[in-house]
CSV table of C-alpha atoms in Angstrom, one decimal:
chain,number,residue,atom,x,y,z
A,80,MET,CA,0.0,0.0,0.0
A,81,ARG,CA,1.2,3.5,-0.8
A,82,GLN,CA,2.4,5.5,2.1
A,83,GLU,CA,1.6,9.1,0.9
A,84,TRP,CA,-2.0,10.1,1.2
A,85,GLU,CA,-3.7,13.5,0.4
A,86,PRO,CA,-6.4,14.7,2.9
A,87,GLU,CA,-9.3,14.1,0.5
A,88,ASP,CA,-8.0,10.6,-0.2
A,89,LEU,CA,-7.9,9.8,3.5
A,90,ILE,CA,-11.4,11.0,4.0
A,91,GLU,CA,-12.7,8.9,1.1
A,92,VAL,CA,-10.9,5.7,2.0
A,93,TRP,CA,-10.2,5.7,5.8
A,94,THR,CA,-13.4,7.2,7.2
A,95,LEU,CA,-15.2,4.8,9.6
A,96,LEU,CA,-18.9,4.4,8.6
A,97,GLU,CA,-21.7,3.8,11.0
A,98,GLU,CA,-21.5,0.0,10.7
A,99,ASP,CA,-17.8,0.2,11.4
A,100,GLN,CA,-18.4,2.2,14.6
A,101,GLU,CA,-20.8,-0.5,15.7
A,102,ARG,CA,-18.1,-3.1,15.5
A,103,LEU,CA,-15.9,-1.0,17.8
A,104,ARG,CA,-18.3,-0.7,20.8
A,105,ASN,CA,-16.7,-3.5,22.9
A,106,LYS,CA,-13.1,-2.5,22.2
A,107,SER,CA,-10.8,0.0,23.8
A,108,GLY,CA,-7.3,1.4,23.7
A,109,ALA,CA,-4.8,-0.3,21.4
A,110,ASN,CA,-7.2,-3.0,20.5
A,111,ARG,CA,-9.8,-0.5,19.4
A,112,LEU,CA,-7.4,1.4,17.2
A,113,GLY,CA,-5.8,-1.8,15.9
A,114,PHE,CA,-9.1,-3.3,14.9
A,115,ALA,CA,-10.2,-0.1,13.1
A,116,LEU,CA,-7.0,0.0,11.1
A,117,LEU,CA,-7.1,-3.7,10.2
A,118,LEU,CA,-10.7,-3.3,9.1
A,119,LYS,CA,-10.1,-0.4,6.7
A,120,PHE,CA,-6.9,-1.9,5.4
A,121,PHE,CA,-8.7,-5.1,4.6
A,122,GLU,CA,-11.5,-3.2,2.9
A,123,VAL,CA,-8.9,-1.6,0.5
A,124,GLU,CA,-6.4,-4.5,0.0
A,125,ALA,CA,-8.6,-7.6,0.6
A,126,ARG,CA,-5.8,-8.9,2.9
A,127,PHE,CA,-4.2,-8.1,6.3
A,128,PRO,CA,-1.0,-6.1,6.7
A,129,GLU,CA,2.2,-8.1,7.4
A,130,ASP,CA,3.4,-5.7,10.1
A,131,ALA,CA,2.5,-2.3,11.6
A,132,GLY,CA,4.8,-0.4,9.2
A,133,GLU,CA,2.6,-1.3,6.3
A,134,ILE,CA,-0.2,1.0,7.6
A,135,PRO,CA,0.4,4.6,6.3
A,136,VAL,CA,1.3,7.0,9.1
A,137,PRO,CA,-1.3,9.6,7.9
A,138,ALA,CA,-4.0,6.9,8.1
A,139,VAL,CA,-3.0,6.0,11.6
A,140,SER,CA,-3.4,9.6,12.8
A,141,TYR,CA,-6.7,10.0,10.9
A,142,VAL,CA,-8.3,6.8,12.2
A,143,ALA,CA,-7.0,7.5,15.8
A,144,GLN,CA,-8.9,10.8,15.8
A,145,GLN,CA,-12.1,9.0,14.8
A,146,VAL,CA,-11.9,6.3,17.5
A,147,ARG,CA,-10.7,8.8,20.1
A,148,VAL,CA,-7.5,6.8,20.9
A,149,ALA,CA,-4.0,8.3,20.9
A,150,ALA,CA,-2.0,7.4,17.7
A,151,GLU,CA,0.9,6.2,19.9
A,152,GLU,CA,-1.3,3.3,21.1
A,153,TRP,CA,-0.8,1.7,17.6
A,154,ALA,CA,2.7,0.7,18.7
A,155,ALA,CA,1.3,-1.3,21.6
A,156,TYR,CA,-1.1,-3.4,19.5
A,157,ASN,CA,-0.1,-7.1,19.9
A,158,TRP,CA,0.5,-8.8,16.6
A,159,SER,CA,0.8,-12.4,18.0
A,160,GLY,CA,-1.8,-12.6,20.7
A,161,ARG,CA,-5.4,-14.0,20.8
A,162,ALA,CA,-6.9,-10.6,20.3
A,163,ILE,CA,-5.6,-10.1,16.7
A,164,LYS,CA,-6.8,-13.6,15.8
A,165,ARG,CA,-10.3,-12.7,17.0
A,166,HIS,CA,-10.1,-9.4,15.1
A,167,ARG,CA,-9.1,-11.1,11.9
A,168,MET,CA,-11.9,-13.7,12.2
A,169,GLU,CA,-14.4,-10.9,12.8
A,170,ILE,CA,-13.2,-8.8,9.9
A,171,ARG,CA,-13.2,-11.8,7.5
A,172,GLY,CA,-16.8,-12.5,8.5
A,173,ALA,CA,-17.8,-8.9,8.0
A,174,PHE,CA,-16.6,-9.0,4.4
A,175,GLY,CA,-17.6,-12.6,3.6
A,176,PHE,CA,-14.1,-13.9,3.3
A,177,ARG,CA,-12.5,-17.1,4.7
A,178,GLU,CA,-9.0,-18.4,5.4
A,179,CYS,CA,-7.1,-20.0,2.6
A,180,THR,CA,-6.6,-23.8,3.3
A,181,GLU,CA,-4.1,-26.2,1.7
A,182,GLU,CA,-6.8,-27.4,-0.7
A,183,ASP,CA,-7.4,-23.8,-1.7
A,184,GLN,CA,-3.7,-23.3,-2.3
A,185,ALA,CA,-3.5,-26.4,-4.5
A,186,GLN,CA,-6.4,-25.1,-6.5
A,187,LEU,CA,-4.7,-21.7,-6.9
A,188,ALA,CA,-1.5,-23.3,-8.1
A,189,GLU,CA,-3.5,-25.4,-10.6
A,190,TRP,CA,-5.3,-22.2,-11.8
A,191,LEU,CA,-2.0,-20.5,-12.3
A,192,ALA,CA,-0.5,-23.4,-14.2
A,193,VAL,CA,-3.5,-23.7,-16.6
A,194,GLU,CA,-4.4,-20.1,-17.1
A,195,LEU,CA,-1.4,-17.8,-16.6
A,196,CYS,CA,1.9,-19.5,-16.6
A,197,GLY,CA,1.8,-20.0,-20.4
A,198,VAL,CA,1.5,-16.2,-21.1
A,199,GLU,CA,3.1,-14.6,-18.0
A,200,LEU,CA,6.7,-15.3,-17.1
A,201,ASN,CA,7.1,-12.8,-14.3
A,202,ARG,CA,6.7,-14.4,-11.0
A,203,ASP,CA,5.8,-11.2,-9.2
A,204,ARG,CA,2.9,-10.6,-11.6
A,205,LEU,CA,1.8,-14.2,-11.0
A,206,ALA,CA,1.8,-13.6,-7.3
A,207,GLU,CA,-0.2,-10.4,-7.8
A,208,ALA,CA,-2.7,-12.3,-9.9
A,209,VAL,CA,-3.2,-14.7,-7.0
A,210,VAL,CA,-3.9,-12.0,-4.5
A,211,VAL,CA,-5.7,-9.4,-6.6
A,212,ALA,CA,-7.6,-11.5,-9.1
A,213,ARG,CA,-8.3,-15.0,-7.8
A,214,CYS,CA,-8.5,-14.5,-4.0
A,215,ARG,CA,-10.7,-11.5,-4.3
A,216,LYS,CA,-13.0,-13.3,-6.7
A,217,ASP,CA,-13.3,-16.4,-4.5
A,218,ARG,CA,-13.3,-14.3,-1.3
A,219,LEU,CA,-10.3,-15.9,0.2
A,220,GLU,CA,-7.8,-14.3,2.5
A,221,PRO,CA,-4.5,-14.5,0.5
A,222,PRO,CA,-1.8,-16.8,1.9
A,223,ALA,CA,1.3,-15.3,3.5
A,224,PRO,CA,4.0,-14.0,1.1
A,225,GLY,CA,6.2,-17.0,1.7
A,226,GLN,CA,3.3,-19.3,0.9
A,227,ILE,CA,2.4,-17.4,-2.2
A,228,ASP,CA,6.0,-17.7,-3.5
A,229,ARG,CA,6.0,-21.4,-2.9
A,230,LEU,CA,2.5,-21.6,-4.6
A,231,VAL,CA,3.8,-19.7,-7.6
A,232,GLY,CA,6.9,-21.9,-7.8
A,233,LYS,CA,4.8,-25.0,-7.7
A,234,ALA,CA,2.5,-23.7,-10.5
A,235,VAL,CA,5.5,-22.8,-12.7
A,236,SER,CA,7.0,-26.3,-12.2
A,237,THR,CA,3.8,-28.0,-13.0
A,238,PHE,CA,3.3,-25.9,-16.2
A,239,GLU,CA,6.9,-26.6,-17.4
A,240,GLU,CA,6.5,-30.3,-16.9
A,241,ARG,CA,3.3,-30.3,-18.9
A,242,PHE,CA,4.8,-28.0,-21.6
A,243,CYS,CA,7.9,-30.2,-22.0
A,244,ALA,CA,5.8,-33.4,-22.1
A,245,ALA,CA,3.4,-31.9,-24.7
A,246,THR,CA,6.3,-30.7,-26.8
A,247,MET,CA,8.1,-34.0,-26.8
A,248,GLY,CA,4.8,-35.7,-27.7
A,249,ARG,CA,4.6,-33.6,-30.8
A,250,LEU,CA,8.0,-34.7,-32.0
A,251,SER,CA,8.5,-37.9,-34.0
A,252,ALA,CA,11.1,-40.4,-32.9
A,253,ALA,CA,13.2,-39.5,-36.0
A,254,THR,CA,13.1,-35.8,-35.1
A,255,ARG,CA,14.1,-36.5,-31.5
A,256,SER,CA,17.0,-38.6,-32.8
A,257,ARG,CA,18.2,-35.7,-35.0
A,258,LEU,CA,17.9,-33.3,-32.1
A,259,ASP,CA,20.1,-35.6,-30.0
A,260,ASP,CA,22.6,-35.6,-32.8
A,261,LEU,CA,23.0,-31.8,-32.4
A,262,ILE,CA,24.6,-32.3,-29.0
A,263,ALA,CA,26.2,-35.6,-29.6
A,264,VAL,CA,29.9,-36.1,-28.7
A,265,ALA,CA,32.6,-35.8,-31.4
A,266,ALA,CA,32.5,-39.5,-32.2
A,267,ASP,CA,28.9,-39.1,-33.5
A,268,ALA,CA,29.6,-35.8,-35.3
A,269,ASP,CA,29.1,-37.4,-38.8
A,270,ARG,CA,25.6,-38.7,-38.1
A,271,ALA,CA,22.6,-37.0,-39.7
A,272,GLY,CA,21.6,-33.8,-38.1
A,273,GLY,CA,25.1,-32.4,-37.4
A,274,GLY,CA,27.2,-32.7,-34.3
A,275,GLY,CA,28.3,-30.8,-31.3
A,276,THR,CA,30.0,-28.3,-33.6
A,277,PHE,CA,26.8,-27.6,-35.5
A,278,PHE,CA,25.0,-26.8,-32.2
A,279,THR,CA,27.6,-24.0,-31.6
A,280,GLU,CA,27.3,-22.8,-35.2
A,281,LEU,CA,23.5,-22.8,-34.9
A,282,LYS,CA,23.7,-20.3,-32.0
A,283,ALA,CA,26.2,-18.0,-33.8
A,284,ASP,CA,25.3,-15.0,-35.9
A,285,PRO,CA,26.5,-14.5,-39.5
A,286,GLY,CA,30.2,-13.7,-39.9
A,287,THR,CA,31.8,-11.0,-42.1
A,288,LEU,CA,29.7,-9.9,-45.0
A,289,GLY,CA,30.6,-11.9,-48.1
A,290,LEU,CA,29.5,-14.7,-50.4
A,291,ASP,CA,30.9,-17.4,-48.1
A,292,SER,CA,28.9,-16.1,-45.1
A,293,LEU,CA,25.7,-16.0,-47.2
A,294,LEU,CA,26.3,-19.6,-48.4
A,295,ALA,CA,27.1,-20.6,-44.8
A,296,GLU,CA,23.7,-19.2,-43.7
A,297,VAL,CA,22.0,-21.0,-46.5
A,298,ASN,CA,23.6,-24.3,-45.4
A,299,LYS,CA,22.7,-23.6,-41.8
A,300,LEU,CA,19.1,-23.0,-42.7
A,301,GLN,CA,19.0,-26.3,-44.8
A,302,ARG,CA,20.4,-28.2,-41.8
A,303,VAL,CA,17.9,-26.8,-39.4
A,304,ARG,CA,15.0,-27.7,-41.8
A,305,GLY,CA,16.6,-31.1,-42.1
A,306,LEU,CA,15.5,-31.7,-38.5
A,307,GLN,CA,11.9,-31.7,-39.8
A,308,LEU,CA,10.3,-30.0,-36.8
A,309,PRO,CA,6.5,-29.9,-37.1
A,310,SER,CA,5.3,-26.7,-38.7
A,311,GLU,CA,2.8,-26.1,-35.9
A,312,LEU,CA,5.0,-27.3,-33.1
A,313,PHE,CA,4.5,-24.0,-31.1
A,314,GLY,CA,1.4,-22.7,-33.0
A,315,ASP,CA,-0.7,-22.5,-29.8
A,316,ILE,CA,2.1,-21.4,-27.5
A,317,SER,CA,2.9,-17.8,-26.5
A,318,GLY,CA,5.8,-16.3,-28.4
A,319,LYS,CA,7.1,-14.9,-25.2
A,320,LEU,CA,7.3,-18.4,-23.7
A,321,VAL,CA,9.1,-19.8,-26.8
A,322,ALA,CA,11.5,-16.9,-26.8
A,323,ALA,CA,12.3,-17.5,-23.1
A,324,TRP,CA,13.1,-21.2,-23.7
A,325,ARG,CA,15.2,-20.3,-26.7
A,326,ALA,CA,17.2,-17.9,-24.6
A,327,ARG,CA,17.6,-20.5,-22.0
A,328,ALA,CA,18.8,-23.1,-24.5
A,329,ALA,CA,21.3,-20.7,-26.0
A,330,LYS,CA,23.1,-20.5,-22.6
A,331,GLU,CA,23.4,-24.2,-22.2
A,332,TYR,CA,26.4,-26.3,-23.0
A,333,PRO,CA,25.9,-29.6,-25.0
A,334,SER,CA,27.0,-31.6,-21.9
A,335,ASP,CA,24.3,-29.9,-19.8
A,336,LEU,CA,21.7,-30.7,-22.4
A,337,ARG,CA,22.8,-34.3,-22.6
A,338,ALA,CA,22.4,-34.6,-18.8
A,339,ALA,CA,18.9,-33.0,-18.8
A,340,ALA,CA,15.8,-35.1,-18.7
A,341,GLY,CA,14.4,-36.0,-22.1
A,342,PRO,CA,11.3,-33.7,-22.2
A,343,VAL,CA,13.4,-30.8,-21.0
A,344,ARG,CA,16.2,-31.5,-23.5
A,345,TYR,CA,13.9,-31.8,-26.5
A,346,THR,CA,11.9,-28.7,-25.6
A,347,LEU,CA,15.1,-26.6,-25.2
A,348,LEU,CA,16.5,-27.9,-28.5
A,349,SER,CA,13.3,-27.6,-30.5
A,350,THR,CA,12.6,-24.0,-29.3
A,351,LEU,CA,16.1,-23.0,-30.2
A,352,CYS,CA,15.9,-24.6,-33.6
A,353,HIS,CA,12.4,-23.2,-34.2
A,354,VAL,CA,13.3,-19.6,-33.4
A,355,ARG,CA,16.7,-19.9,-35.2
A,356,GLU,CA,15.0,-21.0,-38.4
A,357,THR,CA,13.2,-17.7,-38.5
A,358,GLU,CA,16.2,-15.7,-37.4
A,359,ILE,CA,18.5,-17.3,-40.0
A,360,THR,CA,15.9,-16.5,-42.7
A,361,ASP,CA,16.0,-12.9,-41.6
A,362,SER,CA,19.8,-12.8,-41.5
A,363,LEU,CA,19.9,-14.4,-44.9
A,364,MET,CA,17.7,-11.7,-46.4
A,365,GLU,CA,19.7,-9.0,-44.7
A,366,LEU,CA,23.0,-10.5,-46.1
A,367,PHE,CA,21.4,-10.6,-49.5
A,368,ILE,CA,20.5,-7.0,-49.4
A,369,GLN,CA,23.9,-6.0,-48.2
A,370,LEU,CA,25.7,-8.1,-50.8
A,371,VAL,CA,23.6,-6.5,-53.6
A,372,GLN,CA,24.6,-3.1,-52.3
A,373,LYS,CA,28.2,-4.1,-52.1
A,374,ILE,CA,28.2,-5.4,-55.7
A,375,ASN,CA,26.6,-2.2,-56.9
A,376,THR,CA,29.0,0.0,-55.0
A,377,ARG,CA,32.0,-1.8,-56.3
A,378,ALA,CA,30.8,-1.4,-59.8
A,379,GLU,CA,30.2,2.3,-59.4
A,380,LYS,CA,33.7,2.8,-57.9
A,381,LYS,CA,35.2,0.9,-60.8
A,382,VAL,CA,33.4,3.1,-63.4
A,383,GLU,CA,34.3,6.2,-61.5
A,384,GLY,CA,37.9,5.1,-61.5
A,385,GLU,CA,37.8,4.8,-65.3
A,386,LEU,CA,36.3,8.3,-65.5
A,387,ASN,CA,39.1,9.7,-63.3
A,388,LYS,CA,41.6,8.4,-65.8
A,389,GLU,CA,39.9,10.3,-68.6
A,390,LEU,CA,39.9,13.4,-66.5
A,391,LYS,CA,43.7,13.2,-66.2
A,392,ARG,CA,43.9,13.1,-69.9
A,393,VAL,CA,41.7,16.2,-70.1
A,394,ARG,CA,44.0,17.9,-67.6
A,395,ARG,CA,47.1,17.2,-69.8
A,396,LEU,CA,45.3,18.6,-72.8
A,397,ALA,CA,44.4,21.7,-70.9
A,398,GLU,CA,48.0,22.2,-69.8
A,399,ALA,CA,49.3,21.8,-73.3
A,400,ALA,CA,46.7,24.3,-74.7
A,401,VAL,CA,47.6,26.8,-72.0
A,402,ALA,CA,51.4,26.4,-72.7
A,403,GLU,CA,51.0,27.2,-76.4
A,404,PRO,CA,47.8,29.1,-76.9
A,405,GLY,CA,48.7,30.1,-80.5
A,406,GLY,CA,49.5,26.6,-81.7
A,407,THR,CA,47.2,24.4,-83.8
A,408,VAL,CA,45.4,21.3,-82.5
A,409,ARG,CA,47.5,19.0,-84.6
A,410,LYS,CA,50.8,20.4,-83.4
A,411,VAL,CA,49.9,21.0,-79.7
A,412,LEU,CA,47.2,18.5,-78.6
A,413,TYR,CA,47.8,15.5,-80.9
A,414,PRO,CA,51.3,14.8,-79.4
A,415,VAL,CA,49.8,14.8,-75.9
A,416,ALA,CA,46.7,12.6,-76.4
A,417,GLY,CA,46.5,11.5,-80.0
A,418,GLU,CA,43.6,11.7,-82.4
A,419,SER,CA,41.8,8.6,-81.2
A,420,THR,CA,41.9,9.8,-77.6
A,421,LEU,CA,40.4,13.1,-78.5
A,422,LYS,CA,37.6,11.3,-80.3
A,423,ALA,CA,37.0,9.1,-77.3
A,424,LEU,CA,36.9,12.2,-75.0
A,425,ALA,CA,34.4,13.8,-77.3
A,426,THR,CA,32.2,10.7,-77.2
A,427,GLU,CA,32.6,10.5,-73.4
A,428,ALA,CA,31.5,14.2,-73.1
A,429,ALA,CA,28.3,13.4,-75.0
A,430,ALA,CA,27.5,10.6,-72.6
A,431,ASN,CA,24.7,11.2,-70.1
A,432,GLU,CA,23.6,9.6,-66.8
A,433,ALA,CA,22.0,6.8,-68.7
A,434,ARG,CA,25.3,5.9,-70.3
A,435,TYR,CA,27.0,6.0,-67.0
A,436,ARG,CA,24.4,3.7,-65.4
A,437,ALA,CA,24.6,1.3,-68.4
A,438,ARG,CA,28.4,1.1,-67.9
A,439,VAL,CA,27.9,0.4,-64.2
A,440,ARG,CA,25.4,-2.3,-65.0
A,441,THR,CA,27.9,-3.9,-67.4
A,442,VAL,CA,30.6,-4.0,-64.8
A,443,LEU,CA,28.1,-5.3,-62.2
A,444,ARG,CA,26.9,-8.1,-64.6
A,445,SER,CA,30.5,-9.1,-65.2
A,446,SER,CA,31.3,-9.3,-61.5
A,447,TYR,CA,28.2,-11.3,-60.8
A,448,SER,CA,28.8,-13.7,-63.6
A,449,ASN,CA,32.4,-14.5,-62.6
A,450,HIS,CA,32.0,-14.7,-58.8
A,451,TRP,CA,28.7,-13.8,-57.2
A,452,ARG,CA,26.5,-16.1,-59.2
A,453,ARG,CA,27.2,-19.0,-56.8
A,454,MET,CA,24.7,-17.4,-54.4
A,455,LEU,CA,21.8,-17.6,-56.9
A,456,SER,CA,20.7,-21.2,-56.8
A,457,PRO,CA,20.7,-21.6,-53.0
A,458,LEU,CA,19.2,-18.2,-52.4
A,459,LEU,CA,16.3,-18.9,-54.7
A,460,ASN,CA,15.6,-22.3,-53.1
A,461,GLU,CA,16.1,-21.1,-49.5
A,462,PRO,CA,13.8,-19.5,-48.4
A,463,GLU,CA,10.5,-19.6,-50.4
A,464,LEU,CA,9.7,-16.3,-52.1
A,465,LYS,CA,6.1,-15.2,-52.6
A,466,CYS,CA,4.3,-12.1,-53.9
A,467,ASN,CA,0.6,-11.2,-53.9
A,468,ASN,CA,1.0,-8.0,-55.9
A,469,THR,CA,0.0,-8.7,-59.6
A,470,ALA,CA,2.1,-5.7,-60.7
A,471,TYR,CA,5.3,-7.7,-59.8
A,472,ARG,CA,4.1,-11.0,-61.3
A,473,PRO,CA,6.7,-10.8,-64.1
A,474,VAL,CA,9.5,-10.8,-61.5
A,475,MET,CA,8.1,-13.9,-59.8
A,476,ASP,CA,7.9,-15.5,-63.3
A,477,ALA,CA,11.5,-14.6,-63.9
A,478,ILE,CA,12.4,-16.2,-60.5
A,479,ASP,CA,10.6,-19.4,-61.6
A,480,LEU,CA,12.6,-19.4,-64.9
A,481,LEU,CA,15.9,-19.1,-63.0
A,482,LYS,CA,14.9,-22.0,-60.7
A,483,ARG,CA,14.3,-24.1,-63.8
A,484,TYR,CA,17.7,-23.2,-65.3
A,485,PRO,CA,20.0,-22.6,-62.3
A,486,SER,CA,23.3,-23.3,-64.1
A,487,ALA,CA,22.5,-21.6,-67.5
A,488,SER,CA,24.6,-18.7,-68.6
A,489,ILE,CA,23.2,-15.3,-69.6
A,490,SER,CA,23.9,-16.0,-73.3
A,491,SER,CA,22.2,-19.4,-73.1
A,492,CYS,CA,19.2,-17.8,-71.3
A,493,ARG,CA,18.8,-15.6,-74.3
A,494,THR,CA,18.5,-18.6,-76.6
A,495,ARG,CA,15.9,-20.3,-74.5
A,496,SER,CA,13.1,-18.7,-76.4
A,497,ALA,CA,10.7,-21.5,-75.7
A,498,ALA,CA,11.0,-21.0,-72.0
A,499,VAL,CA,10.6,-17.2,-72.3
A,500,ARG,CA,7.6,-17.7,-74.5
A,501,THR,CA,6.1,-20.1,-72.0
A,502,ILE,CA,6.4,-17.5,-69.2
A,503,SER,CA,5.4,-14.6,-71.3
A,504,SER,CA,2.3,-16.3,-72.7
A,505,PRO,CA,-0.1,-14.7,-70.2
A,506,PHE,CA,0.6,-11.4,-71.9
A,507,ALA,CA,-0.7,-12.6,-75.3
A,508,GLU,CA,-4.3,-11.5,-74.6
A,509,ARG,CA,-3.4,-8.2,-73.0
A,510,SER,CA,-3.4,-4.7,-74.6
A,511,ASP,CA,-1.0,-3.5,-77.3
A,512,SER,CA,1.0,-1.5,-74.7
A,513,ARG,CA,1.6,-4.7,-72.7
A,514,ARG,CA,2.7,-6.5,-75.8
A,515,ARG,CA,5.2,-3.7,-76.6
A,516,SER,CA,6.7,-4.1,-73.2
A,517,ARG,CA,7.2,-7.9,-73.5
A,518,SER,CA,10.6,-7.6,-75.1
A,519,SER,CA,11.9,-5.3,-72.3
A,520,TRP,CA,10.3,-7.7,-69.7
A,521,ALA,CA,12.0,-10.7,-71.3
A,522,ARG,CA,15.4,-8.9,-71.0
A,523,ALA,CA,14.6,-8.3,-67.4
A,524,ILE,CA,14.2,-12.0,-66.9
A,525,VAL,CA,17.6,-12.6,-68.4
A,526,HIS,CA,19.3,-10.1,-66.2
A,527,LEU,CA,17.2,-10.5,-63.1
A,528,PRO,CA,19.9,-11.6,-60.6
A,529,VAL,CA,22.0,-8.5,-61.4
A,530,GLY,CA,19.0,-6.2,-61.7
A,531,PHE,CA,18.3,-6.2,-58.0
A,532,THR,CA,19.2,-2.7,-56.8
A,533,VAL,CA,18.3,-2.5,-53.2
A,534,HIS,CA,16.9,0.7,-51.5
A,535,ARG,CA,16.9,0.3,-47.8
A,536,GLY,CA,14.0,2.0,-46.1
A,537,GLU,CA,12.0,2.3,-49.3
A,538,LEU,CA,9.6,-0.4,-48.5
A,539,HIS,CA,9.1,-2.5,-45.4
A,540,GLY,CA,6.6,-5.4,-45.3
A,541,GLY,CA,3.1,-5.0,-46.8
A,542,PRO,CA,2.7,-5.5,-50.6
A,543,SER,CA,6.5,-5.8,-51.2
A,544,LEU,CA,8.1,-7.0,-54.3
A,545,PHE,CA,8.9,-10.3,-52.6
A,546,ARG,CA,9.0,-11.5,-49.1
A,547,ALA,CA,10.5,-14.4,-47.2
A,548,HIS,CA,7.5,-16.7,-46.5
A,549,GLU,CA,9.0,-18.1,-43.3
A,550,ARG,CA,6.7,-16.4,-40.6
A,551,SER,CA,9.4,-13.8,-40.5
A,552,THR,CA,8.8,-10.5,-38.8
A,553,ARG,CA,12.1,-8.9,-39.6
A,554,GLY,CA,14.4,-8.6,-42.6
A,555,ASN,CA,12.2,-7.9,-45.7
A,556,ALA,CA,14.1,-8.2,-49.0
A,557,VAL,CA,13.3,-5.1,-51.0
A,558,ALA,CA,14.3,-5.1,-54.7
A,559,ARG,CA,13.7,-3.1,-57.8
A,560,LEU,CA,14.5,-4.0,-61.4
């Protein structure tokens, strides 16, 4: 109970009514004041105070004035004698409450285990729910704080036992065997499902940005899926609870998990793998976004370097022209740069931003074809990409094409006219403007992997171009052709 009270609050809460005064007639001195304070405290809190210090000092003074007993008498009230027991019994009867028996405590623990432990992990809030919600509803005097703590502990233990047993019951024998392989000793490291080393890798975040880290995350995701956890394993379980067990599993050593009881071990491992599957999907999309940005930035830097070389040639031409302003072009400039260089500079000067971007695209395509293309096949297969926006359906058709021809080169993709015609056939019945766009769309299919230019922050979730269909709440891949 709060200790600071305003005068108007004291009057509203701590004023003794006529029926309260009736109950004080046969009491005097410290017992009279003590009974009045216990009565009003119980009326507010639906429980008795643990000690005299729990009663606010302003309330003691205000009630003492009403019962015409000195406030100092409160210190003389006996908290362990027969009088306080009679007072508590009388107050419980006045409000229709009864003492909480062992049977009541068992029922409270069962209620917590069934109703609250699956959604509330904070034990203080669970204890508050016992006192404020359940005991008031059932008109029970709450147990002592120590008893409430034991009651909550029993309820949590009961819930965890049932939760672990239910989780293990949803796992097949083959899946449980694969989970055991995750924490197996080194001698069993080659068995299906991984080994002790993979358990450590599973908990680790992606390494330095690069193709190898992306491929490693794809491999990690494939191995987690290889465990074949049921898709709805935790479909009816609170996400807060699953996250708590995942965090608990991440702190465990393989030896600790091997020593744990079967239901607990399988629950810890399955929650870790279940959550990590989503987290790895998110990190995979994040790595992909960063890699596309990296490829594009490198291409731009390379093109800018080429332009800087041309600028140096222009500087030499300018210096030669300034040195001999009266000379002819053939005598002064040709010896410095040559006729072909001057023609190239004239052509370069005529180039616009579109030409610059085309050059960047060419460099990007070359870099992708020689090195980065290794990420295409695993990235298209893990995870599944979906799109509900019909405006981006051509992109999804292009992804389907790339899945069918994962090892084909760009030049060979151009020659697969039958495949392109098969995908572009839905456009046959559309308007003339759509038909005129088919050729450019077909080129987009050929260059789709290098056409992803990522714009972070441009679009998050919703009707995005494509999204990872892995129940993921973070890491949306955003791309634009």
